[in-house]
Short mmCIF file of C-alpha atoms in Angstrom, two decimals:
data_model
loop_
_atom_site.label_atom_id
_atom_site.label_comp_id
_atom_site.label_asym_id
_atom_site.label_seq_id
_atom_site.Cartn_x
_atom_site.Cartn_y
_atom_site.Cartn_z
CA UNK A 89 -52.57 57.33 85.83
CA UNK A 90 -49.55 57.69 87.79
CA UNK A 91 -48.55 60.07 90.62
CA UNK A 92 -45.72 61.35 88.61
CA UNK A 93 -48.12 63.26 86.67
CA UNK A 94 -49.88 64.86 89.50
CA UNK A 95 -46.56 66.08 90.74
CA UNK A 96 -45.51 67.34 87.54
CA UNK A 97 -48.79 69.06 86.76
CA UNK A 98 -48.73 70.95 90.22
CA UNK A 99 -45.11 71.87 90.11
CA UNK A 100 -45.24 73.02 86.62
CA UNK A 101 -48.67 74.74 86.49
CA UNK A 102 -49.46 75.86 90.11
CA UNK A 103 -49.37 79.57 89.12
CA UNK A 104 -52.16 78.95 86.52
CA UNK A 105 -54.37 77.16 88.87
CA UNK A 106 -53.91 79.70 91.67
CA UNK A 107 -54.63 82.32 89.19
CA UNK A 108 -57.69 80.56 88.10
CA UNK A 109 -58.87 80.04 91.61
CA UNK A 110 -58.20 83.66 92.34
CA UNK A 111 -60.43 84.63 89.51
CA UNK A 112 -63.18 82.17 90.43
CA UNK A 113 -63.26 83.47 94.01
CA UNK A 114 -63.09 87.02 92.76
CA UNK A 115 -65.97 86.61 90.67
CA UNK A 116 -68.02 84.81 93.13
CA UNK A 117 -67.31 87.08 96.04
CA UNK A 118 -68.04 90.26 94.06
CA UNK A 119 -70.88 88.77 92.37
CA UNK A 120 -72.40 87.44 95.54
CA UNK A 121 -71.95 90.73 97.25
CA UNK A 122 -73.43 93.03 94.37
CA UNK A 123 -76.24 90.20 93.89
CA UNK A 124 -77.13 90.42 97.73
CA UNK A 125 -77.37 94.18 97.41
CA UNK A 126 -79.67 93.96 94.44
CA UNK A 127 -81.62 91.26 96.56
CA UNK A 128 -81.88 93.39 99.70
CA UNK A 129 -82.99 96.60 97.76
CA UNK A 130 -85.62 94.60 95.65
CA UNK A 131 -86.70 92.67 98.91
CA UNK A 132 -87.38 95.87 100.62
CA UNK A 133 -89.20 97.39 97.75
CA UNK A 134 -91.41 94.20 97.36
CA UNK A 135 -92.54 94.21 100.86
CA UNK A 136 -93.42 97.92 100.90
CA UNK A 137 -97.15 97.86 102.08
CA UNK A 138 -99.18 98.83 98.78
CA UNK A 139 -101.44 101.96 99.67
CA UNK A 140 -105.17 101.55 99.15
CA UNK A 141 -105.53 104.06 96.44
CA UNK A 142 -103.79 107.05 94.62
CA UNK A 143 -100.88 107.40 92.41
CA UNK A 144 -98.49 105.70 94.66
CA UNK A 145 -100.22 102.74 94.38
CA UNK A 146 -100.10 102.50 90.66
CA UNK A 147 -96.35 103.22 90.71
CA UNK A 148 -95.78 100.61 93.14
CA UNK A 149 -97.72 98.10 91.05
CA UNK A 150 -95.85 98.91 88.14
CA UNK A 151 -92.34 98.59 90.01
CA UNK A 152 -93.46 95.19 91.54
CA UNK A 153 -94.28 93.90 88.13
CA UNK A 154 -91.08 94.91 86.65
CA UNK A 155 -89.19 93.34 89.48
CA UNK A 156 -91.25 90.16 89.45
CA UNK A 157 -90.46 89.94 85.51
CA UNK A 158 -86.65 90.44 86.30
CA UNK A 159 -86.78 87.61 88.94
CA UNK A 160 -88.72 85.18 87.05
CA UNK A 161 -86.50 85.80 83.76
CA UNK A 162 -82.98 85.33 85.50
CA UNK A 163 -84.32 82.41 87.72
CA UNK A 164 -85.78 80.58 84.76
CA UNK A 165 -83.05 80.60 82.23
CA UNK A 166 -79.67 79.18 82.55
CA UNK A 167 -76.54 81.28 83.60
CA UNK A 168 -74.40 79.76 80.77
CA UNK A 169 -77.17 80.95 78.27
CA UNK A 170 -77.46 84.42 80.13
CA UNK A 171 -73.57 84.82 79.53
CA UNK A 172 -73.71 84.13 75.93
CA UNK A 173 -76.71 86.32 75.40
CA UNK A 174 -75.39 89.20 77.49
CA UNK A 175 -71.73 89.02 76.34
CA UNK A 176 -72.25 88.54 72.45
CA UNK A 177 -75.61 90.22 72.46
CA UNK A 178 -74.34 93.40 73.65
CA UNK A 179 -71.55 93.47 71.14
CA UNK A 180 -73.82 92.84 68.12
CA UNK A 181 -76.77 94.67 69.13
CA UNK A 182 -75.28 97.83 70.71
CA UNK A 183 -71.71 97.54 69.85
CA UNK A 184 -70.56 97.35 73.43
CA UNK A 185 -67.54 95.22 73.82
CA UNK A 186 -67.42 94.36 77.37
CA UNK A 187 -64.48 93.32 79.27
CA UNK A 188 -64.75 89.68 79.78
CA UNK A 189 -64.18 89.74 83.67
CA UNK A 190 -66.65 92.61 83.83
CA UNK A 191 -69.23 90.59 81.83
CA UNK A 192 -68.59 87.70 84.09
CA UNK A 193 -69.21 89.70 87.34
CA UNK A 194 -72.33 91.46 85.67
CA UNK A 195 -73.81 88.07 84.69
CA UNK A 196 -73.21 86.37 88.20
CA UNK A 197 -74.35 89.53 89.93
CA UNK A 198 -77.78 89.95 88.12
CA UNK A 199 -78.40 86.15 88.30
CA UNK A 200 -77.55 86.10 92.20
CA UNK A 201 -79.69 89.26 92.67
CA UNK A 202 -82.83 87.38 91.26
CA UNK A 203 -82.26 84.55 93.64
CA UNK A 204 -81.38 86.81 96.69
CA UNK A 205 -84.42 88.91 96.10
CA UNK A 206 -86.75 86.08 96.91
CA UNK A 207 -84.57 84.96 99.64
CA UNK A 208 -84.60 88.47 101.22
CA UNK A 209 -88.40 88.58 100.77
CA UNK A 210 -88.57 85.52 102.71
CA UNK A 211 -86.19 86.47 105.29
CA UNK A 212 -88.19 89.85 105.91
CA UNK A 213 -91.51 87.93 106.14
CA UNK A 214 -90.05 85.52 108.57
CA UNK A 215 -89.33 88.21 111.09
CA UNK A 216 -92.04 88.34 113.71
CA UNK A 217 -94.96 90.87 112.87
CA UNK A 218 -94.70 92.14 116.31
CA UNK A 219 -91.26 93.78 115.59
CA UNK A 220 -92.83 95.80 112.48
CA UNK A 221 -95.64 96.65 114.79
CA UNK A 222 -93.21 97.93 117.62
CA UNK A 223 -91.32 99.82 115.07
CA UNK A 224 -94.39 101.52 113.59
CA UNK A 225 -95.74 101.99 116.99
CA UNK A 226 -92.77 104.18 118.07
CA UNK A 227 -93.13 106.29 114.84
CA UNK A 228 -90.79 104.73 112.43
CA UNK A 229 -91.55 104.68 108.72
CA UNK A 230 -91.11 101.62 106.36
CA UNK A 231 -87.42 102.53 105.50
CA UNK A 232 -86.60 103.23 109.30
CA UNK A 233 -88.30 99.84 110.36
CA UNK A 234 -86.29 97.91 107.85
CA UNK A 235 -82.82 99.40 108.45
CA UNK A 236 -83.14 99.60 112.42
CA UNK A 237 -85.20 96.55 113.18
CA UNK A 238 -86.20 94.29 110.43
CA UNK A 239 -83.29 93.84 108.00
CA UNK A 240 -80.62 93.05 110.69
CA UNK A 241 -82.87 90.20 111.95
CA UNK A 242 -83.69 89.07 108.34
CA UNK A 243 -80.06 89.05 107.34
CA UNK A 244 -79.32 86.82 110.19
CA UNK A 245 -82.07 84.49 108.95
CA UNK A 246 -81.01 84.49 105.61
CA UNK A 247 -77.31 83.86 106.34
CA UNK A 248 -77.50 80.05 105.47
CA UNK A 249 -79.26 80.65 102.25
CA UNK A 250 -76.98 83.43 101.17
CA UNK A 251 -73.82 81.06 102.09
CA UNK A 252 -75.72 78.43 99.98
CA UNK A 253 -75.68 81.03 97.00
CA UNK A 254 -72.16 81.74 97.56
CA UNK A 255 -71.05 78.18 97.37
CA UNK A 256 -73.22 77.79 94.27
CA UNK A 257 -71.50 81.06 92.79
CA UNK A 258 -68.04 79.59 93.40
CA UNK A 259 -68.99 76.38 91.41
CA UNK A 260 -71.14 77.74 88.84
CA UNK A 261 -68.60 80.47 87.66
CA UNK A 262 -67.20 77.49 85.80
CA UNK A 263 -69.85 78.07 83.21
CA UNK A 264 -68.29 81.39 82.23
CA UNK A 265 -65.50 79.54 80.47
CA UNK A 266 -68.04 79.93 77.57
CA UNK A 267 -67.15 83.57 77.30
CA UNK A 268 -63.42 82.79 77.77
CA UNK A 269 -63.08 84.26 81.49
CA UNK A 270 -59.70 82.75 82.73
CA UNK A 271 -61.27 81.37 85.85
CA UNK A 272 -60.25 77.78 87.38
CA UNK A 273 -62.36 75.62 84.99
CA UNK A 274 -60.88 77.44 81.95
CA UNK A 275 -57.39 77.26 83.36
CA UNK A 276 -57.78 73.56 84.20
CA UNK A 277 -59.14 72.98 80.61
CA UNK A 278 -56.05 74.60 78.99
CA UNK A 279 -53.52 72.67 81.38
CA UNK A 280 -55.31 69.26 80.59
CA UNK A 281 -55.49 70.01 76.96
CA UNK A 282 -51.61 71.01 76.82
CA UNK A 283 -50.62 67.62 78.15
CA UNK A 284 -53.59 65.34 77.39
CA UNK A 285 -53.85 64.80 81.09
CA UNK A 286 -57.63 65.33 81.80
CA UNK A 287 -57.96 63.10 84.81
CA UNK A 288 -55.02 64.61 86.72
CA UNK A 289 -55.82 68.37 85.86
CA UNK A 290 -59.49 68.19 86.81
CA UNK A 291 -58.82 66.07 89.92
CA UNK A 292 -56.64 68.87 91.17
CA UNK A 293 -59.40 71.57 90.09
CA UNK A 294 -61.91 69.51 91.90
CA UNK A 295 -59.93 69.52 95.16
CA UNK A 296 -59.17 73.26 94.68
CA UNK A 297 -62.88 73.92 94.23
CA UNK A 298 -63.76 71.83 97.46
CA UNK A 299 -61.21 73.57 99.57
CA UNK A 300 -62.86 76.94 98.61
CA UNK A 301 -66.43 75.92 99.28
CA UNK A 302 -65.45 74.19 102.33
CA UNK A 303 -63.60 77.07 103.76
CA UNK A 304 -66.59 79.45 102.89
CA UNK A 305 -69.03 77.37 104.62
CA UNK A 306 -67.00 77.21 107.80
CA UNK A 307 -66.36 80.96 107.88
CA UNK A 308 -70.10 81.62 107.49
CA UNK A 309 -71.01 79.05 110.23
CA UNK A 310 -68.62 80.91 112.43
CA UNK A 311 -70.20 84.47 111.59
CA UNK A 312 -73.69 82.94 112.43
CA UNK A 313 -72.43 81.78 115.76
CA UNK A 314 -70.96 85.10 116.39
CA UNK A 315 -74.10 87.15 115.65
CA UNK A 316 -76.14 84.76 117.84
CA UNK A 317 -74.43 85.50 120.98
CA UNK A 318 -74.81 83.65 124.21
CA UNK A 319 -78.26 82.22 125.25
CA UNK A 320 -78.21 83.60 128.81
CA UNK A 321 -77.30 86.71 130.32
CA UNK A 322 -75.12 86.79 133.51
CA UNK A 323 -75.44 89.85 135.81
CA UNK A 324 -72.31 91.54 136.40
CA UNK A 325 -72.55 91.06 140.23
CA UNK A 326 -69.21 92.57 141.01
CA UNK A 327 -70.36 96.11 139.58
CA UNK A 328 -67.22 96.00 137.71
CA UNK A 329 -67.44 98.81 134.87
CA UNK A 330 -67.10 97.33 131.33
CA UNK A 331 -64.84 99.16 128.99
CA UNK A 332 -68.04 100.87 127.45
CA UNK A 333 -69.09 102.25 130.78
CA UNK A 334 -65.53 103.64 131.31
CA UNK A 335 -65.79 105.19 127.71
CA UNK A 336 -69.14 106.66 128.39
CA UNK A 337 -67.74 108.24 131.72
CA UNK A 338 -64.81 109.60 130.10
CA UNK A 339 -66.93 111.32 127.41
CA UNK A 340 -69.25 112.89 130.02
CA UNK A 341 -66.35 114.38 132.00
CA UNK A 342 -65.03 116.03 128.89
CA UNK B 271 -109.31 119.38 131.87
CA UNK B 272 -107.41 119.20 128.64
CA UNK B 273 -108.44 116.27 126.43
CA UNK B 274 -105.47 114.52 125.02
CA UNK B 275 -107.12 112.23 122.53
CA UNK B 276 -110.82 112.34 121.68
CA UNK B 277 -112.56 109.60 119.65
CA UNK B 278 -115.65 110.40 117.69
CA UNK B 279 -118.14 107.84 116.18
CA UNK B 280 -115.13 105.52 115.55
CA UNK B 281 -116.05 102.52 113.15
CA UNK B 282 -113.95 99.55 112.38
CA UNK B 283 -114.79 96.51 110.40
CA UNK B 284 -112.96 93.46 109.23
CA UNK B 285 -114.86 92.48 105.95
CA UNK B 286 -118.29 91.96 107.18
CA UNK B 287 -117.39 91.79 110.77
CA UNK B 288 -117.98 95.07 112.51
CA UNK B 289 -115.65 94.99 115.52
CA UNK B 290 -116.17 98.56 116.71
CA UNK B 291 -119.59 100.36 116.39
CA UNK B 292 -119.78 104.23 116.92
CA UNK B 293 -117.21 104.46 119.75
CA UNK B 294 -117.13 107.90 121.54
CA UNK B 295 -114.76 108.54 124.28
CA UNK B 296 -111.80 110.69 125.36
CA UNK B 297 -108.75 110.47 127.44
CA UNK B 298 -107.72 113.63 129.51
CA UNK B 299 -104.36 114.67 130.71
CA UNK B 300 -103.08 112.81 133.73
CA UNK B 301 -105.91 110.50 133.68
CA UNK B 302 -105.55 106.54 133.96
CA UNK B 303 -108.23 105.02 132.01
CA UNK B 304 -108.72 101.16 132.01
CA UNK B 305 -110.62 99.35 129.21
CA UNK B 306 -112.17 96.06 130.57
CA UNK B 307 -114.52 93.56 128.81
CA UNK B 308 -114.54 89.87 127.45
CA UNK B 309 -112.21 88.74 124.63
CA UNK B 310 -113.65 89.74 121.37
CA UNK B 311 -115.39 92.82 122.78
CA UNK B 312 -113.02 95.09 120.42
CA UNK B 313 -111.14 96.67 123.38
CA UNK B 314 -107.68 95.71 121.79
CA UNK B 315 -108.75 96.82 118.46
CA UNK B 316 -109.84 100.12 119.77
CA UNK B 317 -106.45 100.61 121.30
CA UNK B 318 -104.66 99.55 117.97
CA UNK B 319 -107.08 101.92 116.15
CA UNK B 320 -105.81 104.96 118.39
CA UNK B 321 -102.32 104.58 117.27
CA UNK B 322 -103.35 103.46 113.57
CA UNK B 323 -101.83 99.98 113.73
CA UNK B 324 -105.20 99.25 112.59
CA UNK B 325 -106.79 101.70 110.12
CA UNK B 326 -110.28 102.66 111.39
CA UNK B 327 -113.10 102.43 108.88
CA UNK B 328 -115.01 105.38 110.05
CA UNK B 329 -114.96 108.38 112.49
CA UNK B 330 -112.59 110.77 113.75
CA UNK B 331 -109.55 110.72 116.11
CA UNK B 332 -108.95 114.24 117.48
CA UNK B 333 -105.44 114.85 118.90
CA UNK B 334 -104.40 118.48 119.56
CA UNK B 335 -107.38 119.88 117.75
CA UNK B 336 -106.75 117.92 114.62
CA UNK B 337 -108.41 114.83 113.01
CA UNK B 338 -105.54 112.56 112.68
CA UNK B 339 -107.44 110.34 110.13
CA UNK B 340 -107.05 113.11 107.42
CA UNK B 341 -104.84 112.02 104.62
CA UNK B 342 -102.56 114.84 105.19
CA UNK B 343 -101.79 114.17 108.77
CA UNK B 344 -98.26 112.78 109.55
CA UNK B 345 -98.92 109.47 111.04
CA UNK B 346 -95.12 108.87 112.06
CA UNK B 347 -94.93 112.03 113.99
CA UNK B 348 -98.33 111.27 115.77
CA UNK B 349 -97.25 107.67 116.77
CA UNK B 350 -93.98 109.33 118.43
CA UNK B 351 -96.48 110.80 120.79
CA UNK B 352 -98.16 107.67 121.83
CA UNK B 353 -96.22 105.13 123.79
CA UNK B 354 -97.20 101.52 123.08
CA UNK B 355 -96.70 98.42 125.16
CA UNK B 356 -97.82 95.16 123.64
CA UNK B 357 -99.05 91.93 125.03
CA UNK B 358 -96.09 90.01 123.39
CA UNK B 359 -93.61 92.68 124.26
CA UNK B 360 -92.03 92.84 120.89
CA UNK B 361 -88.90 94.19 122.10
CA UNK B 362 -86.36 94.65 119.04
CA UNK B 363 -84.44 91.51 119.06
CA UNK B 364 -81.50 92.71 117.39
CA UNK B 365 -81.04 95.37 120.03
CA UNK B 366 -79.96 95.02 123.74
CA UNK B 367 -82.06 96.58 126.51
CA UNK B 368 -80.29 99.83 126.40
CA UNK B 369 -80.38 100.17 122.76
CA UNK B 370 -84.10 99.44 122.48
CA UNK B 371 -84.66 102.31 124.53
CA UNK B 372 -82.04 104.58 122.38
CA UNK B 373 -82.58 103.64 119.04
CA UNK B 374 -86.12 105.56 118.60
CA UNK B 375 -84.95 108.58 120.44
CA UNK B 376 -81.67 108.97 118.14
CA UNK B 377 -83.30 108.09 114.69
CA UNK B 378 -86.75 109.94 115.26
CA UNK B 379 -86.26 112.57 118.07
CA UNK B 380 -82.77 113.21 116.66
CA UNK B 381 -81.37 113.36 120.01
CA UNK B 382 -77.55 112.69 120.44
CA UNK B 383 -76.59 109.29 121.46
CA UNK B 384 -75.10 110.45 124.82
CA UNK B 385 -78.43 112.48 125.72
CA UNK B 386 -80.44 109.39 124.57
CA UNK B 387 -78.75 107.08 126.65
CA UNK B 388 -79.09 109.31 129.88
CA UNK B 389 -82.98 109.51 129.24
CA UNK B 390 -83.12 105.64 128.67
CA UNK B 391 -81.18 105.16 131.76
CA UNK B 392 -83.47 107.23 133.56
CA UNK B 393 -86.39 105.07 132.62
CA UNK B 394 -84.63 101.84 132.80
CA UNK B 395 -84.16 102.76 136.52
CA UNK B 396 -87.74 103.58 136.95
CA UNK B 397 -88.73 100.08 135.89
CA UNK B 398 -85.74 98.62 137.70
CA UNK B 399 -83.94 97.12 134.83
CA UNK B 400 -80.85 99.23 134.86
CA UNK B 401 -78.54 96.18 135.73
CA UNK B 402 -79.62 94.53 132.64
CA UNK B 403 -78.81 97.22 129.84
CA UNK B 404 -76.42 94.90 127.88
CA UNK B 405 -78.83 91.94 127.93
CA UNK B 406 -80.49 90.99 124.41
CA UNK B 407 -84.23 90.40 124.74
CA UNK B 408 -83.81 86.52 124.40
CA UNK B 409 -81.80 86.69 127.54
CA UNK B 410 -84.50 88.19 129.66
CA UNK B 411 -87.70 86.73 131.32
CA UNK B 412 -91.07 87.78 130.21
CA UNK B 413 -91.49 90.18 133.01
CA UNK B 414 -88.25 91.88 132.42
CA UNK B 415 -88.84 92.08 128.84
CA UNK B 416 -92.12 93.84 129.39
CA UNK B 417 -90.47 96.28 131.92
CA UNK B 418 -87.77 97.07 129.37
CA UNK B 419 -90.63 97.60 126.78
CA UNK B 420 -92.31 100.04 129.10
CA UNK B 421 -89.05 101.89 129.57
CA UNK B 422 -88.55 101.92 125.67
CA UNK B 423 -92.06 103.66 125.26
CA UNK B 424 -91.37 106.11 128.14
CA UNK B 425 -88.01 107.04 126.78
CA UNK B 426 -89.66 108.78 123.83
CA UNK B 427 -91.55 110.84 126.42
CA UNK B 428 -94.96 110.41 124.98
CA UNK B 429 -98.10 112.31 125.85
CA UNK B 430 -99.95 109.16 126.58
CA UNK B 431 -99.07 105.48 127.13
CA UNK B 432 -101.25 102.85 125.50
CA UNK B 433 -101.20 99.34 127.30
CA UNK B 434 -102.45 96.51 125.29
CA UNK B 435 -103.00 93.87 127.86
CA UNK B 436 -99.49 94.07 129.05
CA UNK B 437 -99.62 91.14 131.54
CA UNK B 438 -101.63 88.46 129.74
CA UNK B 439 -98.61 86.80 128.15
CA UNK B 440 -96.90 86.69 131.36
CA UNK B 441 -96.41 83.76 133.82
CA UNK B 442 -98.41 84.41 137.00
CA UNK B 443 -95.30 85.14 139.30
CA UNK B 444 -94.15 87.90 136.83
CA UNK B 445 -97.29 89.60 136.69
CA UNK B 446 -96.95 91.57 139.88
CA UNK B 447 -93.54 93.15 138.96
CA UNK B 448 -95.15 94.69 135.79
CA UNK B 449 -98.18 95.89 137.66
CA UNK B 450 -95.99 97.37 140.50
CA UNK B 451 -94.11 99.27 137.74
CA UNK B 452 -97.61 100.48 136.02
CA UNK B 453 -99.06 101.50 139.31
CA UNK B 454 -96.00 103.75 140.16
CA UNK B 455 -96.26 105.25 136.82
CA UNK B 456 -99.89 105.90 137.38
CA UNK B 457 -99.18 107.65 140.72
CA UNK B 458 -96.62 109.99 138.97
CA UNK B 459 -99.28 111.53 136.83
CA UNK B 460 -98.58 109.81 133.57
CA UNK B 461 -101.73 109.76 131.16
CA UNK B 462 -102.48 106.24 130.60
CA UNK B 463 -104.90 103.98 128.55
CA UNK B 464 -104.93 100.38 129.70
CA UNK B 465 -106.61 97.35 128.16
CA UNK B 466 -106.55 94.86 130.94
CA UNK B 467 -108.07 91.88 132.38
CA UNK B 468 -106.50 92.67 135.89
CA UNK B 469 -109.66 93.58 137.49
CA UNK B 470 -107.85 94.27 140.80
CA UNK B 471 -105.45 96.63 139.00
CA UNK B 472 -108.35 98.42 137.18
CA UNK B 473 -110.19 99.04 140.32
CA UNK B 474 -107.32 100.34 142.42
CA UNK B 475 -105.33 102.36 140.08
CA UNK B 476 -107.75 103.87 137.43
CA UNK B 477 -109.60 107.19 137.47
CA UNK B 478 -112.17 105.89 134.97
CA UNK B 479 -113.11 102.51 133.94
CA UNK B 480 -114.54 101.84 130.27
CA UNK B 481 -116.65 98.47 129.81
CA UNK B 482 -116.85 97.32 126.28
CA UNK B 483 -119.23 94.62 125.05
CA UNK B 484 -119.65 93.41 121.47
CA UNK B 485 -118.02 96.53 119.83
CA UNK B 486 -119.76 99.20 121.81
CA UNK B 487 -118.97 101.00 124.96
CA UNK B 488 -121.47 99.43 127.42
CA UNK B 489 -120.74 101.50 130.33
CA UNK B 490 -118.16 103.91 131.69
CA UNK B 491 -117.44 105.58 134.99
CA UNK B 492 -115.43 105.75 138.08
CA UNK B 493 -114.15 102.47 139.20
CA UNK B 494 -116.42 102.51 142.42
CA UNK B 495 -119.50 102.56 140.19
CA UNK B 496 -118.39 99.89 137.69
CA UNK B 497 -117.17 97.44 140.24
CA UNK B 498 -119.59 98.07 143.16
CA UNK B 499 -122.84 99.28 141.84
CA UNK B 500 -122.89 98.68 137.87
CA UNK B 501 -125.70 100.14 135.99
CA UNK B 502 -126.01 97.98 133.15
CA UNK B 503 -126.99 94.33 133.29
CA UNK B 504 -124.33 93.26 131.02
CA UNK B 505 -121.61 94.90 133.25
CA UNK B 506 -122.94 93.10 136.23
CA UNK B 507 -122.93 89.72 134.42
CA UNK B 508 -119.33 90.18 133.13
CA UNK B 509 -118.05 91.13 136.57
CA UNK B 510 -119.73 88.09 138.06
CA UNK B 511 -118.08 85.83 135.48
CA UNK B 512 -114.63 87.19 135.92
CA UNK B 513 -114.58 87.91 139.58
CA UNK B 514 -115.82 84.48 140.50
CA UNK B 515 -112.99 82.79 138.62
#
């Protein structure tokens, strides 16, 4: 080990590292976003109150059963195996030759979706029952209650868990090298192999991974604080109009 | 007088526990009805059955000539016509005071945002909270939250207001401000159905008092009758217990 090699690898291969890190970030951001959307939709469906009787009850039970199967299956098998099964399986069984990047995003999304579905369900359950009652009492149906009242609060509550998923995704996209996606781990492996300098190359990758996860954690913490707002309210004693008040007055006079 | 809500033979059981037994009563337009009784007598359950937060096990609830317990009846539209005020306030935590009063109008009554804000401001002024429109619920005291909750319900311009022990979760010094608002509303001719432990309020404000005991209406009548010369023995006992405290 010598510092020369670090310098050499960085100066020579920095574009490959950057590209790899870029692909890693891209897959994990898109995968986490799509996964969160899947999780939100499933979480909302799984919390629909089941009617006491009728066709709707049977339909809902069937849907809930299918969703539970999806969640259990994708939480219960490793992502590295899912990647192999989906990428090569689709090619053999259905003759679908997926773009590798697309396959990567697909695998990460449905995997994250399975975890997020449970996280969202937990987030919805954790919202005070009185919030549901107040929304129902005012005349909102399940969807309106969710979008206007419950989900905004649930999303705030699950933000730490979602950040966790995001960080896990940044790290776990490395397993996608098995389907030759050129993310950071794959790139590092080629760099290391070309020079027979495994420690130096992977140490650099290690630092890049850490910078990415650490930055993401900080950004999410900042968003959480922004969403929470101040604990106390100070009355505007001077009766100075806020910009919103001025805007409202402006609209009224038009 | 026009009946706004009529409850006929209402029954509610939780498992084997029969909480409401054959309840019959009605609320007329412009009337203030207070429901009193000890804890567990079923008064809150009755109120929650009326706006279907609890599903009654049997009986009928007649609103505008129709039984709203029919399967076909649109529950959501019916609830828009009943303003509910909870013991625990239940303000929408993700909305500020103004937005709490606006969101229902915009999403359900399809009012424009400008119109909804005007209506909301009108009622926030009624409850004396117009200075706090930008405050989030967690920044308000209990009494302030409850006043905003009253404004939120009023903003939907309901046919009748239901109050479920609105002052029971408040610190003693905040009970007054909420009761004052409710008294003003009662005097303005609003139809109100109030479940309460505030005997002074019930005596002074209501047109009619309903005393509930063990899931039945034990006695009902004008406040003078209930508080000064109750007919039933259990009404007398209940009042002796609560007023001597």
